[in-house]
Amino acid sequence: MPVHYIFKPKKVQLTDGNLVLDTPVPTSYLTAVDYQTGNEFEKLRYMAVTCDADMVPEGRYKLRTQNLKRSVEIAICLTVNEESPQAFCLTLHSLIKNIKHMCSPNSKSRSHKHPVWAQDDSWKKIVICIVADGRRHLNPGILKVLATMGCWQEGVAKNQVNGKAVQAHVFEYSTQVSVDSKLRLKGRTIKNSNKHHYPPVQIIFCLKERHTKKLNSHRWFFNGLCPLLKPRITLLTTAGTKIGNGSLFHLWNAFDRNPHTAGACGEIRVAKGFFWWKVLNPIIAAQIFEYKVSSVLEKPFESIFGYISVMPGALVAYRYEALLPEPISGKGPLTAYFEPDYLVFSDDHREVGEVLQYSYFSEDQILPFLVTTRRNASYTMQYVRSAWAETELPAGIGSFLGMKRKWQNRRFFGLIYAVSNVRAIWRSGHNFWRKLWLTLEIIYLGCDTAFWFLALGNYYLVFYYMAQTLAHTSGIAIGETAFLITRYVYICLIVVVIMISMGNRPRGQSLYLFILSFIFFACIQAYILFAAGYLTFIHATEFLPYANWNSFSTVVAVFKAAGYHVLILALVCCYAVYVLSAILYGEPWHMIACFVQFLLLLPSYVSVLGVYAFCNMHEVNWGIKEPEDHEKDPLISRDAIYHASTVHMPDEHSVSSAYQDAIDALDHKKRPKSSAKDDIKTMQADYYRSFRTQILLLWIVVNGILVVTISSDQLAPYLTLKDGSNLYVTIIVWIITVGATGRFLGSVVYLLGWIWQFFRRFIHKP
């Protein structure tokens, strides 16, 4: 039932030319919590920001932490777009539990033994900054949640100050309650008198007026709020992510132990459901395996070099000092990071090439490289295995294609940027051996990118030679005919995927074609695996009667004579790397439950996801909506505030009624769902489509030339080995195996270092 507000006039005086209001929190809330005295507990603070994010430090704006002269150790940025209240509460509640884990006097965690967090008021060192992307796009249920926590009141925000439109509404409050993902109130409240004690949590709720995407939200955090907070460590996460217990401390501890660590990330886990029931979906199972391979092979491997190419945006932390601009030039990593956002808001779009250079990057791509290669600095990135976050992954092919399209394009252009700017490593402050180490890593990542660029042609060649050999040696009359039909269907399906991917979203009829493509390529993968096993069996049976199994040399000779021995050995080594790494890290279950699904969907990653990503690279991930009018609604008052004026504020009864209404709203079974709206306008659409066409043509032509050249009859005699296998296919498989082995060795080195740190804590334990 809507609350009928009664507004009362109130005399206000602008603070340094800015509108700052203190409104009392509901009495029913305040009388139930532990801390009841003090301005930060008794009153909700509102500040109307009328300038751009970059101008906030110069606009004489001050936060409550500045007035209280507090030193902030960790500032957390929680970005919110159009997520549901449940997804928002999942992240916020997990953050509050982490703060309780670190700051509660009764905590038995390792963090409480650290002098920074051993004090009773250590909660004052952490601030959660919730940045909501657009007032109109925010789910109203999230405002209800914040209202129950004392962090929001309707009718308080204003739309103009001194004739200037308000760009962001900043609310500050130190809450003592939380709301979990099931929208249940947690803390010492009227309903829970002695349960779930939480220390006070400083929350800054920044509600942007305009929907300007995630990059702009990060600009409000880094350039607008952080210069006022001056935190030591900044942490980025998104709504819908569950931060693991203790992860906040483990990330902070990585910076505390090593002053050269400028960035750290944790493991991203996939929500598997009760009894792993989500593994029954092959798309989710394949993603679980992919994420586990990243956490046990790729991230540890890159961490020992000191540069991590992909820092997951769901759980990543940076040392704020490493992000600040240089004193002389006035430029730093954040300058290039926010370049797309600056140019989008600019009226001059002539430097479109520069926009293109950055538009495909995200926080998990460009920022780690810029920090690592910062001039005259020796900062490194670190993977913290003990920190983790859990997230939901797309379960349908349509959403799966959309997510992978963004990820692949970002990674592709991000690595191109790193490779093309490798010289920046030698201008940094690292020592010679670290510079050489980082250069070798960039070269490796560059080779990996080039190999991925040719993956479409390489996979077709593997299919071509394996299927052709099976057709010639199987002795089945229709074997050759079946090979030709399958080959032409393969080529036609690639053409169909390109056509339906050109600017189309996987919906309607095109979605069914994508599903058909996934099924066909899964059958192709099964066919290739069958061909490899069957050919090995056929050749081996010819020599088994002559084998002397008591002699190892004879067994080796039989294996070599069996045909395809090099290819089989490479495949066995590659899969053995996955098995060994899973066992060493104590997580073999994803190998058991998800390996088959990943193996069958592997060609779809190349032939469907790769095609879709290149065909839609013109859809950049940042942008801006059309300007929105500040029209009258229940959230914003149309009071035009000047130097000294009378403001209409809701009375105490209205505030209490609204608070009770917000609590009651959490109990309703039917809650409003978030509605995703499509962008109406894309900046520089024609240019991006033209660029997309050029890259797509280059990709198709290069892969086509590779296929035609390697599969030509003229080269066949030179590429056929004595055992009947193909030289090029064998080289490709060995390249994959060598790369996987290198990552495995790197992960072993990382694991040994982690074990050493683990025992070292006990050796130096007092």
Short mmCIF file of C-alpha atoms in Angstrom, two decimals, residues 12-458:
data_model
loop_
_atom_site.label_atom_id
_atom_site.label_comp_id
_atom_site.label_asym_id
_atom_site.label_seq_id
_atom_site.Cartn_x
_atom_site.Cartn_y
_atom_site.Cartn_z
CA VAL A 12 18.27 24.93 5.05
CA GLN A 13 21.58 26.68 4.48
CA LEU A 14 23.85 25.42 1.73
CA THR A 15 27.17 23.98 2.94
CA ASP A 16 29.98 25.48 0.84
CA GLY A 17 27.41 26.01 -1.91
CA ASN A 18 26.23 22.39 -1.75
CA LEU A 19 22.96 20.96 -0.47
CA VAL A 20 23.55 18.67 2.51
CA LEU A 21 20.60 17.40 4.55
CA ASP A 22 20.50 15.33 7.74
CA THR A 23 17.21 13.51 8.25
CA PRO A 24 16.40 11.37 11.31
CA VAL A 25 16.11 7.61 10.83
CA PRO A 26 12.89 5.87 11.97
CA THR A 27 12.59 5.56 15.74
CA SER A 28 11.46 1.93 15.45
CA TYR A 29 14.77 1.10 13.78
CA LEU A 30 16.98 3.10 16.11
CA THR A 31 15.55 1.70 19.35
CA ALA A 32 16.25 -1.89 18.29
CA VAL A 33 19.96 -1.64 17.36
CA ASP A 34 23.06 -1.52 19.57
CA TYR A 35 24.51 1.88 18.60
CA GLN A 36 21.81 4.49 19.13
CA THR A 37 23.72 7.70 19.77
CA GLY A 38 25.87 9.62 17.36
CA ASN A 39 25.02 11.54 14.21
CA GLU A 40 26.01 8.69 11.89
CA PHE A 41 23.51 6.37 13.62
CA GLU A 42 20.73 8.82 14.34
CA LYS A 43 20.55 10.58 10.99
CA LEU A 44 20.72 9.72 7.32
CA ARG A 45 22.94 12.18 5.45
CA TYR A 46 21.98 13.32 1.94
CA MET A 47 24.17 15.30 -0.45
CA ALA A 48 23.10 16.51 -3.91
CA VAL A 49 25.96 16.48 -6.44
CA THR A 50 25.46 18.86 -9.35
CA CYS A 51 28.78 18.37 -11.17
CA ASP A 52 30.52 15.62 -13.09
CA ALA A 53 32.33 12.87 -11.19
CA ASP A 54 35.77 14.34 -11.95
CA MET A 55 34.78 17.72 -10.47
CA VAL A 56 33.57 16.34 -7.12
CA PRO A 57 36.94 16.81 -5.31
CA GLU A 58 37.11 20.43 -6.53
CA GLY A 59 33.45 21.14 -5.75
CA ARG A 60 33.99 21.39 -1.98
CA TYR A 61 31.92 18.27 -1.39
CA LYS A 62 32.65 16.41 1.83
CA LEU A 63 31.64 12.97 3.00
CA ARG A 64 30.80 12.02 6.56
CA THR A 65 34.05 10.05 6.93
CA GLN A 66 35.97 13.25 6.19
CA ASN A 67 34.08 15.18 8.81
CA LEU A 68 34.79 12.40 11.32
CA LYS A 69 38.48 12.37 10.21
CA ARG A 70 38.55 8.62 9.67
CA SER A 71 41.28 6.70 7.89
CA VAL A 72 39.74 4.32 5.35
CA GLU A 73 41.60 1.07 4.75
CA ILE A 74 39.20 -0.53 2.25
CA ALA A 75 36.66 1.13 -0.05
CA ILE A 76 34.34 -1.32 -1.81
CA CYS A 77 32.52 -0.42 -5.02
CA LEU A 78 29.30 -2.36 -5.57
CA THR A 79 27.85 -1.47 -8.98
CA VAL A 80 24.11 -1.95 -9.53
CA ASN A 81 22.34 -1.76 -12.88
CA GLU A 82 18.99 -3.52 -13.38
CA GLU A 83 19.50 -6.49 -11.08
CA SER A 84 16.76 -7.89 -8.89
CA PRO A 85 16.61 -7.16 -5.14
CA GLN A 86 17.59 -10.78 -4.47
CA ALA A 87 20.78 -10.46 -6.54
CA PHE A 88 21.63 -7.14 -4.90
CA CYS A 89 21.11 -8.52 -1.39
CA LEU A 90 23.18 -11.60 -2.20
CA THR A 91 26.23 -9.40 -2.78
CA LEU A 92 25.62 -6.79 -0.09
CA HIS A 93 24.87 -9.38 2.60
CA SER A 94 28.01 -11.35 1.75
CA LEU A 95 30.07 -8.16 2.03
CA ILE A 96 28.55 -7.33 5.41
CA LYS A 97 29.30 -10.86 6.63
CA ASN A 98 32.91 -10.40 5.52
CA ILE A 99 33.11 -7.14 7.46
CA LYS A 100 31.70 -8.93 10.50
CA HIS A 101 34.31 -11.67 9.95
CA MET A 102 37.08 -9.04 10.03
CA CYS A 103 35.85 -6.52 12.60
CA SER A 104 33.69 -8.33 15.13
CA PRO A 105 35.32 -8.45 18.61
CA ASN A 106 34.15 -12.06 19.04
CA SER A 107 35.59 -13.21 15.72
CA LYS A 108 38.08 -16.08 15.87
CA SER A 109 39.40 -15.43 12.37
CA ARG A 110 43.00 -14.70 11.53
CA SER A 111 42.09 -11.11 10.65
CA HIS A 112 41.30 -10.32 14.30
CA LYS A 113 44.87 -11.16 15.24
CA HIS A 114 46.17 -8.46 12.90
CA PRO A 115 46.76 -5.12 14.68
CA VAL A 116 44.78 -3.23 12.02
CA TRP A 117 41.61 -5.22 12.71
CA ALA A 118 42.12 -6.07 16.38
CA GLN A 119 40.54 -2.84 17.60
CA ASP A 120 36.87 -2.73 18.55
CA ASP A 121 36.19 0.16 16.15
CA SER A 122 37.99 -1.37 13.18
CA TRP A 123 34.70 -1.23 11.26
CA LYS A 124 35.44 2.45 10.73
CA LYS A 125 38.20 1.47 8.29
CA ILE A 126 35.80 -0.06 5.71
CA VAL A 127 33.29 1.75 3.50
CA ILE A 128 30.83 0.15 1.04
CA CYS A 129 30.02 2.43 -1.91
CA ILE A 130 26.88 1.35 -3.76
CA VAL A 131 26.80 3.02 -7.19
CA ALA A 132 23.42 2.66 -8.92
CA ASP A 133 23.44 3.20 -12.69
CA GLY A 134 20.46 5.44 -13.33
CA ARG A 135 17.51 6.37 -11.14
CA ARG A 136 14.94 5.25 -13.71
CA HIS A 137 16.62 1.89 -14.30
CA LEU A 138 17.07 0.90 -10.67
CA ASN A 139 14.70 -1.78 -9.43
CA PRO A 140 12.32 -0.20 -6.88
CA GLY A 141 12.72 -3.27 -4.66
CA ILE A 142 16.38 -2.33 -4.09
CA LEU A 143 15.29 1.02 -2.68
CA LYS A 144 12.96 -0.83 -0.33
CA VAL A 145 15.89 -2.94 0.85
CA LEU A 146 18.05 0.13 1.43
CA ALA A 147 15.18 1.79 3.27
CA THR A 148 14.98 -1.10 5.75
CA MET A 149 18.70 -0.63 6.39
CA GLY A 150 18.29 3.09 7.01
CA CYS A 151 20.24 4.05 3.87
CA TRP A 152 17.39 5.56 1.85
CA GLN A 153 14.31 7.70 2.42
CA GLU A 154 11.86 8.78 -0.22
CA GLY A 155 11.12 12.47 -0.62
CA VAL A 156 14.56 13.58 0.62
CA ALA A 157 16.42 13.84 -2.70
CA LYS A 158 16.16 17.07 -4.71
CA ASN A 159 16.46 17.63 -8.43
CA GLN A 160 18.10 21.08 -8.61
CA VAL A 161 20.50 23.15 -6.57
CA ASN A 162 21.30 26.75 -7.50
CA GLY A 163 19.60 26.19 -10.83
CA LYS A 164 21.90 23.24 -11.66
CA ALA A 165 20.52 19.77 -12.33
CA VAL A 166 21.59 17.15 -9.81
CA GLN A 167 23.84 14.51 -11.38
CA ALA A 168 23.99 12.11 -8.44
CA HIS A 169 22.28 11.66 -5.09
CA VAL A 170 24.64 10.57 -2.31
CA PHE A 171 23.20 9.00 0.86
CA GLU A 172 25.42 8.09 3.83
CA TYR A 173 24.53 5.98 6.82
CA SER A 174 26.20 3.50 9.18
CA THR A 175 23.75 0.61 9.25
CA GLN A 176 23.61 -2.23 11.75
CA VAL A 177 21.26 -4.58 9.91
CA SER A 178 21.41 -6.56 6.70
CA VAL A 179 19.05 -8.28 4.26
CA ASP A 180 19.96 -11.69 2.84
CA SER A 181 19.27 -13.05 -0.66
CA LYS A 182 15.87 -14.35 0.45
CA LEU A 183 14.96 -10.81 1.55
CA ARG A 184 14.99 -11.71 5.22
CA LEU A 185 16.01 -9.00 7.65
CA LYS A 186 19.15 -9.84 9.66
CA GLY A 187 20.39 -8.02 12.73
CA ARG A 188 19.12 -6.74 16.07
CA THR A 189 15.74 -5.44 15.04
CA ILE A 190 12.22 -5.70 16.36
CA LYS A 191 11.78 -9.06 14.65
CA ASN A 192 15.20 -10.42 15.62
CA SER A 193 15.91 -9.22 19.14
CA ASN A 194 19.08 -11.21 19.86
CA LYS A 195 20.17 -12.68 16.54
CA HIS A 196 22.84 -11.91 13.96
CA HIS A 197 24.92 -9.23 15.61
CA TYR A 198 26.59 -7.07 12.96
CA PRO A 199 29.06 -4.29 13.57
CA PRO A 200 28.14 -0.92 12.09
CA VAL A 201 28.80 -0.81 8.36
CA GLN A 202 29.49 2.52 6.67
CA ILE A 203 27.46 2.67 3.46
CA ILE A 204 27.53 5.35 0.77
CA PHE A 205 24.68 5.03 -1.70
CA CYS A 206 25.40 6.99 -4.89
CA LEU A 207 22.31 7.09 -7.11
CA LYS A 208 23.19 8.44 -10.56
CA GLU A 209 20.51 10.33 -12.43
CA ARG A 210 21.44 8.99 -15.86
CA HIS A 211 21.96 5.44 -17.11
CA THR A 212 25.55 5.66 -18.35
CA LYS A 213 26.79 2.09 -17.93
CA LYS A 214 29.27 0.38 -15.66
CA LEU A 215 32.41 2.23 -16.77
CA ASN A 216 30.86 5.53 -15.77
CA SER A 217 29.85 4.03 -12.41
CA HIS A 218 33.49 3.15 -11.82
CA ARG A 219 34.42 6.74 -12.71
CA TRP A 220 32.06 8.02 -10.02
CA PHE A 221 33.73 5.67 -7.56
CA PHE A 222 37.39 6.25 -8.46
CA ASN A 223 37.28 9.93 -9.45
CA GLY A 224 34.34 11.13 -7.40
CA LEU A 225 34.29 9.25 -4.09
CA CYS A 226 37.79 7.84 -3.62
CA PRO A 227 39.56 11.25 -3.62
CA LEU A 228 37.37 12.15 -0.65
CA LEU A 229 37.72 8.79 1.12
CA LYS A 230 41.44 8.33 0.35
CA PRO A 231 41.35 4.54 0.85
CA ARG A 232 44.40 2.35 0.89
CA ILE A 233 42.75 -0.52 -1.00
CA THR A 234 39.82 -0.42 -3.43
CA LEU A 235 37.70 -3.45 -4.27
CA LEU A 236 35.32 -3.82 -7.21
CA THR A 237 32.36 -6.17 -7.43
CA THR A 238 28.94 -6.33 -9.07
CA ALA A 239 25.43 -7.11 -7.88
CA GLY A 240 24.63 -10.81 -8.15
CA THR A 241 28.05 -11.96 -6.88
CA LYS A 242 28.38 -13.80 -3.59
CA ILE A 243 31.68 -12.93 -1.89
CA GLY A 244 33.11 -15.92 -0.04
CA ASN A 245 33.57 -15.80 3.73
CA GLY A 246 36.98 -14.39 4.61
CA SER A 247 37.72 -13.34 1.02
CA LEU A 248 37.82 -9.64 1.87
CA PHE A 249 40.56 -10.18 4.44
CA HIS A 250 42.59 -12.49 2.19
CA LEU A 251 42.61 -9.90 -0.58
CA TRP A 252 43.58 -7.14 1.84
CA ASN A 253 46.29 -9.33 3.36
CA ALA A 254 47.87 -9.85 -0.08
CA PHE A 255 48.47 -6.09 -0.28
CA ASP A 256 49.62 -5.87 3.33
CA ARG A 257 52.26 -8.59 2.91
CA ASN A 258 53.75 -7.27 -0.32
CA PRO A 259 54.05 -3.51 -0.92
CA HIS A 260 54.64 -4.16 -4.65
CA THR A 261 51.25 -5.84 -5.09
CA ALA A 262 49.01 -3.32 -6.85
CA GLY A 263 46.22 -5.65 -7.94
CA ALA A 264 44.77 -8.90 -6.66
CA CYS A 265 41.91 -11.11 -7.70
CA GLY A 266 40.27 -14.23 -6.32
CA GLU A 267 38.74 -17.36 -7.75
CA ILE A 268 35.39 -17.10 -9.51
CA ARG A 269 33.19 -20.07 -8.74
CA VAL A 270 29.97 -21.08 -10.42
CA ALA A 271 26.74 -21.62 -8.51
CA LYS A 272 26.05 -25.33 -9.00
CA GLY A 273 22.77 -25.62 -7.15
CA PHE A 274 21.64 -28.16 -4.58
CA PHE A 275 23.46 -31.49 -5.09
CA TRP A 276 25.07 -30.02 -8.23
CA TRP A 277 21.80 -30.30 -10.14
CA LYS A 278 22.83 -27.49 -12.51
CA VAL A 279 25.56 -29.73 -13.92
CA LEU A 280 22.78 -31.56 -15.76
CA ASN A 281 22.71 -28.55 -18.08
CA PRO A 282 25.66 -29.11 -20.47
CA ILE A 283 26.15 -25.37 -21.01
CA ILE A 284 26.59 -24.73 -17.29
CA ALA A 285 28.76 -27.84 -16.91
CA ALA A 286 31.08 -26.66 -19.69
CA GLN A 287 31.39 -23.25 -18.04
CA ILE A 288 32.14 -24.82 -14.66
CA PHE A 289 34.99 -26.77 -16.22
CA GLU A 290 36.23 -23.64 -18.03
CA TYR A 291 36.25 -21.58 -14.82
CA LYS A 292 38.03 -24.34 -12.89
CA VAL A 293 40.73 -24.63 -15.54
CA SER A 294 41.21 -20.88 -15.25
CA SER A 295 41.54 -21.05 -11.45
CA VAL A 296 43.97 -23.97 -11.31
CA LEU A 297 46.01 -23.39 -14.48
CA GLU A 298 45.75 -19.94 -16.05
CA LYS A 299 45.55 -17.60 -13.05
CA PRO A 300 48.35 -19.30 -11.03
CA PHE A 301 50.53 -19.45 -14.16
CA GLU A 302 50.14 -15.73 -14.86
CA SER A 303 50.47 -14.82 -11.19
CA ILE A 304 54.04 -16.09 -10.95
CA PHE A 305 54.98 -13.72 -13.79
CA GLY A 306 53.43 -10.75 -12.01
CA TYR A 307 50.83 -9.82 -14.65
CA ILE A 308 47.34 -11.30 -14.90
CA SER A 309 45.76 -10.65 -18.28
CA VAL A 310 42.16 -11.00 -17.09
CA MET A 311 41.21 -9.69 -13.66
CA PRO A 312 37.60 -10.78 -13.06
CA GLY A 313 35.35 -7.79 -12.44
CA ALA A 314 33.31 -9.74 -9.90
CA LEU A 315 36.18 -9.83 -7.36
CA VAL A 316 39.19 -7.62 -7.99
CA ALA A 317 41.09 -5.22 -5.75
CA TYR A 318 43.62 -2.48 -6.51
CA ARG A 319 46.00 -0.42 -4.42
CA TYR A 320 44.59 3.08 -4.73
CA GLU A 321 48.05 4.67 -4.69
CA ALA A 322 48.94 2.76 -7.87
CA LEU A 323 45.95 4.23 -9.70
CA LEU A 324 46.63 7.88 -8.92
CA PRO A 325 47.93 10.18 -11.68
CA GLU A 326 51.60 11.11 -11.83
CA PRO A 327 52.44 14.48 -10.25
CA ILE A 328 54.15 15.92 -13.35
CA SER A 329 52.04 14.67 -16.26
CA GLY A 330 48.76 14.50 -14.36
CA LYS A 331 47.98 11.20 -16.10
CA GLY A 332 47.74 7.71 -14.68
CA PRO A 333 46.20 4.30 -15.36
CA LEU A 334 42.69 5.63 -14.74
CA THR A 335 43.14 8.28 -17.45
CA ALA A 336 43.36 5.71 -20.22
CA TYR A 337 40.88 3.42 -18.48
CA PHE A 338 38.14 6.07 -18.56
CA GLU A 339 38.99 7.36 -22.04
CA PRO A 340 35.86 5.86 -23.68
CA ASP A 341 33.63 7.45 -21.06
CA TYR A 342 35.21 10.87 -21.59
CA LEU A 343 34.81 10.75 -25.37
CA VAL A 344 31.22 9.54 -25.17
CA PHE A 345 30.31 12.64 -23.17
CA SER A 346 32.34 14.90 -25.45
CA ASP A 347 30.77 16.71 -28.39
CA ASP A 348 33.87 16.08 -30.50
CA HIS A 349 33.95 12.54 -31.89
CA ARG A 350 36.63 13.06 -34.52
CA GLU A 351 39.15 10.93 -32.66
CA VAL A 352 37.06 7.86 -33.28
CA GLY A 353 40.13 5.69 -33.72
CA GLU A 354 41.16 6.40 -30.15
CA VAL A 355 37.68 5.52 -28.95
CA LEU A 356 37.93 2.26 -30.84
CA GLN A 357 41.29 1.57 -29.24
CA TYR A 358 39.73 1.51 -25.78
CA SER A 359 36.07 0.70 -26.39
CA TYR A 360 36.54 -3.06 -26.29
CA PHE A 361 38.34 -3.01 -22.97
CA SER A 362 36.91 -3.45 -19.52
CA GLU A 363 38.28 -3.20 -16.02
CA ASP A 364 39.51 -6.80 -16.16
CA GLN A 365 41.64 -6.15 -19.26
CA ILE A 366 43.30 -2.75 -19.59
CA LEU A 367 43.76 -1.64 -15.99
CA PRO A 368 46.05 -4.53 -14.89
CA PHE A 369 48.39 -3.87 -17.82
CA LEU A 370 48.51 -0.11 -17.23
CA VAL A 371 49.27 -0.59 -13.53
CA THR A 372 51.91 -3.28 -14.12
CA THR A 373 53.72 -1.18 -16.74
CA ARG A 374 53.41 2.12 -14.89
CA ARG A 375 56.44 4.31 -15.50
CA ASN A 376 59.08 4.26 -12.75
CA ALA A 377 57.03 1.81 -10.66
CA SER A 378 57.39 -1.90 -9.92
CA TYR A 379 53.82 -3.01 -9.31
CA THR A 380 52.63 -6.57 -9.88
CA MET A 381 49.34 -8.46 -10.01
CA GLN A 382 48.61 -11.43 -7.75
CA TYR A 383 46.11 -14.27 -7.73
CA VAL A 384 44.79 -15.03 -4.23
CA ARG A 385 43.49 -18.57 -4.22
CA SER A 386 41.95 -18.33 -0.74
CA ALA A 387 39.65 -15.50 -1.86
CA TRP A 388 36.64 -16.49 -3.93
CA ALA A 389 33.31 -15.29 -5.21
CA GLU A 390 30.36 -17.24 -6.55
CA THR A 391 28.26 -16.08 -9.48
CA GLU A 392 25.38 -17.27 -11.60
CA LEU A 393 26.14 -18.16 -15.21
CA PRO A 394 23.80 -18.17 -18.22
CA ALA A 395 21.93 -21.43 -18.66
CA GLY A 396 20.49 -20.79 -22.12
CA ILE A 397 22.28 -20.62 -25.44
CA GLY A 398 21.06 -17.08 -26.13
CA SER A 399 22.45 -15.54 -22.95
CA PHE A 400 25.52 -17.78 -23.19
CA LEU A 401 26.35 -16.39 -26.64
CA GLY A 402 25.87 -12.82 -25.43
CA MET A 403 28.19 -13.26 -22.46
CA LYS A 404 30.91 -15.08 -24.38
CA ARG A 405 30.74 -12.49 -27.17
CA LYS A 406 31.67 -9.74 -24.73
CA TRP A 407 34.33 -11.84 -23.01
CA GLN A 408 36.07 -13.02 -26.20
CA ASN A 409 36.14 -9.60 -27.85
CA ARG A 410 37.46 -7.97 -24.70
CA ARG A 411 40.16 -10.58 -24.28
CA PHE A 412 41.13 -10.47 -27.96
CA PHE A 413 41.54 -6.70 -28.17
CA GLY A 414 42.97 -6.50 -24.67
CA LEU A 415 45.77 -8.89 -25.56
CA ILE A 416 46.38 -7.05 -28.83
CA TYR A 417 46.79 -3.87 -26.78
CA ALA A 418 49.22 -5.60 -24.40
CA VAL A 419 51.29 -7.08 -27.23
CA SER A 420 51.43 -3.82 -29.18
CA ASN A 421 52.52 -1.92 -26.05
CA VAL A 422 55.03 -4.46 -24.74
CA ARG A 423 57.72 -1.77 -24.84
CA ALA A 424 55.96 -0.09 -21.92
CA ILE A 425 57.32 -2.88 -19.71
CA TRP A 426 60.85 -1.62 -20.27
CA ARG A 427 59.90 1.91 -19.21
CA SER A 428 58.59 0.66 -15.85
CA GLY A 429 60.56 0.52 -12.62
CA HIS A 430 60.90 -3.28 -12.53
CA ASN A 431 64.34 -4.82 -12.39
CA PHE A 432 65.84 -6.37 -15.52
CA TRP A 433 64.81 -9.94 -14.78
CA ARG A 434 61.21 -8.98 -13.99
CA LYS A 435 61.04 -7.00 -17.23
CA LEU A 436 62.35 -9.98 -19.15
CA TRP A 437 59.92 -12.27 -17.33
CA LEU A 438 56.97 -10.04 -18.15
CA THR A 439 58.07 -9.73 -21.79
CA LEU A 440 58.17 -13.52 -22.13
CA GLU A 441 54.66 -13.71 -20.70
CA ILE A 442 53.36 -11.14 -23.18
CA ILE A 443 55.00 -13.05 -26.05
CA TYR A 444 53.35 -16.24 -24.83
CA LEU A 445 49.96 -14.51 -24.60
CA GLY A 446 50.50 -13.07 -28.07
CA CYS A 447 51.16 -16.54 -29.50
CA ASP A 448 48.09 -17.81 -27.70
CA THR A 449 46.02 -15.02 -29.27
CA ALA A 450 47.34 -15.80 -32.76
CA PHE A 451 46.58 -19.47 -32.25
CA TRP A 452 43.04 -18.63 -31.16
CA PHE A 453 42.64 -16.40 -34.23
CA LEU A 454 43.34 -19.46 -36.42
CA ALA A 455 41.27 -21.87 -34.33
CA LEU A 456 38.38 -21.99 -36.82
CA GLY A 457 40.60 -23.26 -39.62
CA ASN A 458 42.69 -25.50 -37.39
#
